[in-house]
Coordinates of C-alpha atoms in Angstrom, one line a residue:
M1259 CA -45.8 -28.0 2.6
T1260 CA -49.0 -29.8 1.5
E1261 CA -50.9 -28.2 -1.3
T1262 CA -54.4 -27.0 -0.2
M1263 CA -57.7 -26.5 -2.1
R1264 CA -61.2 -25.0 -1.3
R1265 CA -64.2 -27.4 -1.2
W1266 CA -67.8 -27.1 -0.1
S1267 CA -69.0 -30.0 2.0
M1268 CA -72.1 -30.9 4.2
P1269 CA -71.8 -33.0 7.5
A1270 CA -75.6 -33.2 7.5
I1271 CA -78.5 -32.4 5.0
G1272 CA -79.7 -28.8 4.8
R1273 CA -78.4 -25.6 3.2
D1274 CA -77.5 -24.4 6.8
N1275 CA -75.0 -27.1 6.9
L1276 CA -72.9 -26.0 3.8
K1277 CA -69.4 -24.9 4.6
L1278 CA -66.4 -23.9 2.7
E1279 CA -63.4 -25.5 3.9
T1280 CA -59.7 -25.7 3.1
V1281 CA -58.4 -29.3 2.7
A1282 CA -55.5 -31.1 1.0
V1283 CA -55.4 -31.5 -2.6
P1284 CA -56.0 -35.2 -3.5
E1285 CA -53.7 -37.4 -5.3
P1286 CA -54.9 -39.6 -8.1
G1287 CA -54.4 -43.6 -7.5
P1288 CA -54.2 -46.2 -10.2
G1289 CA -56.7 -45.6 -13.1
E1290 CA -57.7 -42.3 -11.7
I1291 CA -57.1 -38.6 -13.0
R1292 CA -57.0 -35.3 -11.2
V1293 CA -58.8 -32.5 -12.8
K1294 CA -58.4 -28.7 -11.9
V1295 CA -62.0 -27.6 -11.9
S1296 CA -62.6 -24.7 -14.0
A1297 CA -66.4 -24.3 -13.6
A1298 CA -69.3 -26.1 -12.2
S1299 CA -72.9 -25.7 -13.2
L1300 CA -76.0 -26.1 -11.0
N1301 CA -79.0 -28.3 -11.4
Y1302 CA -82.4 -28.2 -9.7
R1303 CA -81.5 -31.6 -8.4
D1304 CA -78.5 -30.4 -6.8
K1305 CA -80.6 -28.1 -4.8
L1306 CA -83.0 -31.1 -3.8
V1307 CA -80.1 -33.0 -2.6
I1308 CA -78.6 -30.2 -0.5
E1309 CA -81.9 -29.4 1.0
T1310 CA -83.6 -33.0 1.4
G1311 CA -81.1 -35.5 0.5
M1312 CA -83.8 -37.0 -2.0
G1313 CA -83.6 -40.3 0.1
L1314 CA -80.1 -41.1 -0.9
T1315 CA -77.1 -42.6 1.1
L1316 CA -74.7 -39.7 0.8
P1317 CA -70.9 -39.8 1.6
D1318 CA -69.9 -38.1 4.9
P1319 CA -68.9 -35.3 4.5
F1320 CA -70.8 -34.7 1.4
V1321 CA -69.6 -32.6 -1.7
P1322 CA -72.7 -31.5 -3.6
A1323 CA -73.3 -31.0 -7.4
S1324 CA -72.4 -33.1 -10.3
D1325 CA -71.6 -31.0 -13.3
M1326 CA -68.1 -29.7 -14.0
A1327 CA -65.5 -29.0 -16.7
G1328 CA -61.7 -28.5 -16.2
V1329 CA -58.2 -29.5 -17.2
V1330 CA -56.5 -32.8 -16.2
D1331 CA -53.8 -31.9 -13.9
A1332 CA -52.3 -35.2 -13.0
I1333 CA -52.9 -38.9 -13.7
G1334 CA -52.5 -42.1 -11.9
S1335 CA -50.8 -45.4 -13.1
G1336 CA -52.4 -47.2 -15.9
V1337 CA -54.5 -44.1 -17.3
S1338 CA -54.7 -44.3 -21.0
R1339 CA -57.7 -42.3 -21.8
F1340 CA -56.5 -38.7 -20.9
K1341 CA -53.2 -36.9 -20.4
P1342 CA -52.2 -33.7 -18.4
G1343 CA -53.6 -30.9 -20.2
D1344 CA -56.6 -32.4 -21.7
R1345 CA -59.9 -30.6 -21.2
V1346 CA -62.7 -32.8 -19.9
M1347 CA -66.2 -32.7 -18.3
S1348 CA -67.8 -35.0 -15.8
I1349 CA -70.0 -37.8 -16.3
F1350 CA -73.4 -37.7 -14.2
K1351 CA -73.9 -41.5 -13.9
P1352 CA -70.3 -42.5 -14.2
D1353 CA -71.0 -46.1 -14.3
W1354 CA -73.3 -45.9 -17.4
I1355 CA -71.0 -46.0 -20.4
D1356 CA -73.3 -47.3 -23.2
A1357 CA -76.5 -49.1 -24.0
G1358 CA -78.5 -50.6 -21.1
D1359 CA -78.3 -49.2 -17.9
N1360 CA -77.4 -51.2 -14.8
G1361 CA -79.6 -51.7 -11.8
N1362 CA -82.9 -53.8 -12.0
A1363 CA -86.7 -53.3 -11.8
R1364 CA -86.8 -53.3 -7.9
T1365 CA -83.8 -51.0 -7.7
P1366 CA -83.0 -48.8 -10.7
A1367 CA -79.7 -47.4 -11.1
Y1368 CA -79.0 -44.1 -9.5
K1369 CA -75.5 -43.8 -8.5
T1370 CA -74.3 -40.3 -9.6
L1371 CA -71.9 -37.8 -8.9
G1372 CA -73.3 -35.4 -6.2
G1373 CA -75.3 -38.1 -4.8
A1374 CA -74.1 -41.7 -4.2
Y1375 CA -70.5 -40.4 -5.3
Q1376 CA -68.9 -37.2 -4.1
G1377 CA -69.8 -34.2 -6.0
V1378 CA -67.6 -31.4 -7.8
L1379 CA -67.7 -28.2 -6.0
A1380 CA -64.0 -28.1 -5.2
D1381 CA -60.9 -26.7 -6.7
Y1382 CA -59.7 -30.3 -7.8
V1383 CA -61.5 -33.5 -8.3
V1384 CA -60.2 -37.2 -8.4
F1385 CA -62.2 -39.7 -10.2
P1386 CA -61.6 -43.0 -12.3
Q1387 CA -60.6 -41.9 -15.8
D1388 CA -63.8 -43.6 -17.2
W1389 CA -65.8 -40.9 -15.3
F1390 CA -65.0 -38.1 -17.7
A1391 CA -65.5 -37.2 -21.5
A1392 CA -63.6 -34.7 -23.6
S1393 CA -65.0 -31.3 -23.7
P1394 CA -66.2 -30.0 -27.1
Q1395 CA -63.5 -27.8 -28.6
S1396 CA -65.8 -24.9 -29.4
L1397 CA -66.8 -24.3 -26.0
D1398 CA -65.0 -22.8 -23.0
D1399 CA -65.1 -24.6 -19.7
A1400 CA -67.8 -22.7 -18.2
E1401 CA -70.1 -23.7 -21.3
A1402 CA -68.9 -27.3 -21.3
S1403 CA -69.8 -27.6 -17.5
T1404 CA -73.5 -27.2 -18.6
L1405 CA -73.6 -30.2 -20.8
P1406 CA -73.4 -33.3 -18.4
V1407 CA -77.1 -33.1 -17.1
A1408 CA -79.1 -30.5 -18.8
G1409 CA -77.5 -30.7 -22.2
L1410 CA -77.4 -34.5 -22.2
T1411 CA -80.9 -34.9 -21.0
A1412 CA -82.3 -32.8 -23.8
W1413 CA -80.0 -34.6 -26.3
F1414 CA -81.0 -37.9 -25.0
A1415 CA -84.8 -37.3 -25.1
L1416 CA -84.9 -35.9 -28.5
I1417 CA -82.0 -37.5 -30.4
E1418 CA -80.7 -40.7 -28.8
L1419 CA -84.1 -42.0 -28.0
G1420 CA -86.4 -39.5 -29.6
K1421 CA -84.9 -40.0 -33.3
L1422 CA -86.2 -36.5 -33.9
K1423 CA -86.8 -35.8 -37.7
A1424 CA -86.7 -32.5 -39.5
G1425 CA -90.1 -31.0 -39.7
S1426 CA -91.4 -32.3 -36.4
T1427 CA -93.0 -30.0 -33.9
V1428 CA -91.1 -30.0 -30.6
L1429 CA -92.7 -28.4 -27.5
V1430 CA -90.5 -27.2 -24.7
Q1431 CA -91.8 -26.2 -21.3
G1432 CA -90.1 -23.3 -19.6
T1433 CA -86.8 -21.7 -20.3
G1434 CA -84.4 -23.4 -17.8
G1435 CA -81.3 -25.2 -18.8
V1436 CA -83.1 -28.4 -20.4
A1437 CA -85.7 -26.4 -22.2
L1438 CA -83.0 -24.2 -23.8
F1439 CA -80.8 -27.0 -24.9
G1440 CA -84.0 -28.7 -26.2
L1441 CA -84.9 -25.7 -28.2
Q1442 CA -81.4 -25.3 -29.7
I1443 CA -81.1 -29.0 -30.4
A1444 CA -84.4 -29.3 -32.2
K1445 CA -83.7 -26.2 -34.3
A1446 CA -80.3 -27.6 -35.1
H1447 CA -82.2 -30.7 -36.6
G1448 CA -84.8 -28.8 -38.4
A1449 CA -87.8 -29.0 -36.1
N1450 CA -90.3 -26.3 -35.4
V1451 CA -90.2 -25.4 -31.6
I1452 CA -92.9 -24.1 -29.3
V1453 CA -91.9 -22.7 -25.9
T1454 CA -94.2 -22.2 -22.9
S1455 CA -93.4 -19.7 -20.3
R1456 CA -95.3 -17.5 -17.8
S1457 CA -92.9 -14.5 -18.9
D1458 CA -93.3 -12.5 -22.2
G1459 CA -89.8 -11.3 -21.7
K1460 CA -88.4 -14.9 -21.5
L1461 CA -90.6 -15.8 -24.5
E1462 CA -88.9 -13.2 -26.5
R1463 CA -85.6 -14.3 -25.5
A1464 CA -86.4 -17.7 -26.6
K1465 CA -87.6 -16.4 -30.0
A1466 CA -84.2 -14.8 -30.3
L1467 CA -82.7 -18.2 -29.7
G1468 CA -84.8 -19.5 -32.7
A1469 CA -88.2 -20.6 -31.1
D1470 CA -90.8 -20.5 -33.8
H1471 CA -93.7 -20.0 -31.3
G1472 CA -94.1 -18.7 -27.7
I1473 CA -97.2 -19.4 -25.6
N1474 CA -97.6 -17.5 -22.3
S1475 CA -99.1 -20.2 -20.2
S1476 CA -100.2 -17.6 -17.5
N1477 CA -102.6 -15.9 -20.1
E1478 CA -104.1 -18.9 -21.9
D1479 CA -104.6 -22.7 -21.9
W1480 CA -101.4 -23.8 -23.4
V1481 CA -102.9 -26.9 -24.8
E1482 CA -105.4 -25.0 -26.9
A1483 CA -102.7 -22.7 -28.0
V1484 CA -100.9 -25.8 -29.3
Y1485 CA -103.9 -27.0 -31.0
R1486 CA -104.1 -23.6 -32.6
I1487 CA -100.4 -23.4 -33.8
T1488 CA -100.3 -26.9 -35.1
G1489 CA -103.9 -27.0 -36.8
D1490 CA -105.1 -29.7 -34.2
E1491 CA -102.1 -31.9 -35.0
G1492 CA -100.4 -31.5 -31.7
A1493 CA -96.7 -31.6 -30.8
D1494 CA -94.7 -34.5 -32.1
H1495 CA -92.2 -34.4 -29.2
I1496 CA -93.0 -32.7 -25.6
L1497 CA -90.2 -32.2 -23.1
E1498 CA -92.3 -32.6 -19.9
I1499 CA -90.3 -30.6 -17.5
A1500 CA -92.9 -29.5 -15.0
G1501 CA -94.0 -33.3 -14.0
G1502 CA -96.9 -34.1 -11.6
P1503 CA -100.2 -33.6 -12.8
N1504 CA -98.9 -31.4 -15.9
L1505 CA -98.3 -34.7 -17.4
G1506 CA -102.0 -34.8 -18.2
Q1507 CA -101.8 -31.7 -20.1
S1508 CA -98.9 -32.9 -22.2
I1509 CA -100.8 -36.1 -22.8
R1510 CA -103.7 -33.7 -24.4
A1511 CA -101.2 -31.8 -26.4
V1512 CA -99.2 -34.5 -27.9
A1513 CA -99.7 -35.7 -31.5
V1514 CA -101.2 -39.0 -32.2
H1515 CA -98.1 -41.5 -31.8
G1516 CA -96.1 -38.6 -30.6
K1517 CA -93.5 -38.8 -27.6
I1518 CA -93.4 -37.2 -24.2
S1519 CA -90.1 -37.3 -22.6
V1520 CA -90.8 -37.0 -18.8
I1521 CA -87.8 -34.9 -17.3
G1522 CA -88.6 -32.6 -14.4
V1523 CA -90.4 -32.8 -10.9
F1524 CA -91.1 -29.1 -10.4
E1525 CA -94.8 -29.8 -9.8
G1526 CA -94.3 -33.1 -8.0
F1527 CA -93.1 -36.9 -8.1
E1528 CA -96.5 -38.3 -8.6
V1529 CA -97.6 -38.0 -12.4
A1530 CA -101.2 -38.3 -13.5
G1531 CA -103.0 -38.1 -16.7
P1532 CA -106.3 -38.8 -18.5
A1533 CA -106.8 -42.2 -19.8
A1534 CA -108.9 -41.6 -23.0
P1535 CA -106.5 -39.7 -25.0
L1536 CA -103.5 -41.8 -23.7
L1537 CA -105.4 -44.9 -25.1
L1538 CA -106.6 -43.3 -28.4
K1539 CA -103.3 -41.3 -29.3
S1540 CA -100.9 -44.2 -28.2
P1541 CA -98.1 -41.7 -27.4
V1542 CA -94.7 -43.0 -26.3
I1543 CA -94.1 -41.8 -22.7
Q1544 CA -90.4 -42.2 -21.8
G1545 CA -88.8 -41.3 -18.6
I1546 CA -85.3 -39.7 -19.3
S1547 CA -82.6 -40.3 -16.8
V1548 CA -80.0 -37.9 -18.2
G1549 CA -78.0 -40.4 -20.4
H1550 CA -74.7 -42.4 -20.9
R1551 CA -71.2 -41.6 -21.6
R1552 CA -71.3 -42.4 -25.3
S1553 CA -74.2 -40.2 -25.9
L1554 CA -72.6 -37.2 -24.1
E1555 CA -69.6 -37.8 -26.5
D1556 CA -71.9 -37.8 -29.5
F1557 CA -73.5 -34.7 -28.1
G1558 CA -70.0 -32.8 -27.7
R1559 CA -69.2 -33.8 -31.4
A1560 CA -72.6 -32.4 -32.4
I1561 CA -72.0 -29.2 -30.6
D1562 CA -68.6 -28.6 -32.5
S1563 CA -70.5 -29.4 -35.8
T1564 CA -73.5 -27.4 -35.2
G1565 CA -72.3 -24.3 -33.3
I1566 CA -74.7 -24.7 -30.3
K1567 CA -73.7 -22.3 -27.5
P1568 CA -75.2 -23.1 -24.1
V1569 CA -77.2 -20.3 -22.5
I1570 CA -75.7 -19.2 -19.3
D1571 CA -77.8 -16.8 -17.2
A1572 CA -75.2 -16.0 -14.5
R1573 CA -71.8 -16.8 -13.2
Y1574 CA -71.0 -16.8 -9.4
P1575 CA -67.6 -17.3 -7.5
L1576 CA -67.1 -20.5 -5.6
E1577 CA -67.4 -18.4 -2.4
D1578 CA -70.9 -17.0 -3.4
L1579 CA -72.7 -20.5 -3.6
H1580 CA -75.5 -19.5 -1.5
S1581 CA -76.5 -16.6 -3.9
A1582 CA -76.2 -19.1 -6.9
L1583 CA -78.7 -21.4 -5.0
D1584 CA -81.0 -18.3 -4.3
H1585 CA -81.0 -17.6 -8.2
L1586 CA -81.8 -21.3 -8.7
D1587 CA -84.8 -20.9 -6.5
R1588 CA -86.1 -17.7 -8.6
G1589 CA -85.6 -19.4 -11.8
A1590 CA -83.0 -19.1 -14.4
F1591 CA -83.1 -18.3 -18.2
G1592 CA -80.7 -21.3 -19.0
K1593 CA -77.9 -22.2 -16.6
I1594 CA -76.1 -21.0 -13.6
V1595 CA -72.4 -21.6 -13.4
I1596 CA -69.9 -21.3 -10.5
D1597 CA -66.5 -20.2 -11.6
L1598 CA -63.5 -21.6 -9.9
N1599 CA -60.7 -19.9 -11.9

């Protein structure tokens, strides 16, 4: 009898088209490994792909979501990086191993899991061995599933590209997955951290994680608050998670020769900002497209050495994907995880 598994798939764009189906467990081919998925974590991008397609050419039928962790279950011929029983996590942009990304000026690279490639909301996945990294030993699979996008994005912005130094001031916007990873990574590297949020309760929880200052952006001008906190010096590094016109606020708040990492699109895909402080302060404004496998491996080793623990707001069973997406709509403190065990 053929072994079967559960899998969410979509024959067309839109949440109404999501269906939980039973299909045959796939077999790994040459160079491929099969992984029993223990947990998958959701990103805001997953919601956008499900609801709009984001203009991408998706497989048909399409399996959503990009981030998972689990255990190698079987290997194909020629596999050398992993063996059955190894704990692994997925790579968001699996063709990006190290250094320069592929693609060109006209068509930047954006071939990702849960996009151009199939996603991970299934009991088993089969991908090439190079599409995985070893999970940190200090994390369970649910925690490891939060690293491929949210964790790596913050690490890539602050450490891989940002070269964060102890004593710097880092500002993170909000209390979602990337923001809380940014807070934890910055504190582990000796930085001072400012968190903005519209919720006093979430700010208190951020302070419990180590944030030095919290700004309720619904009660005051957060840029003026940054000036007050830093003695008019501004923030050395800002994780710009809101996007859209909010970039202009970050340009005002950034220190002279500081860095702004543009990550999110919550307030729109078109960014805007004032020219005068941009010219006078000469900040580095860098777009962050998550990161490559080598940097994820570096991050995993850093987690084991620093003791960083991902913040998981809620866990849902695979069958309850719609409730997990509703939670994502409401906003999470940290990450939302789908349990498949």
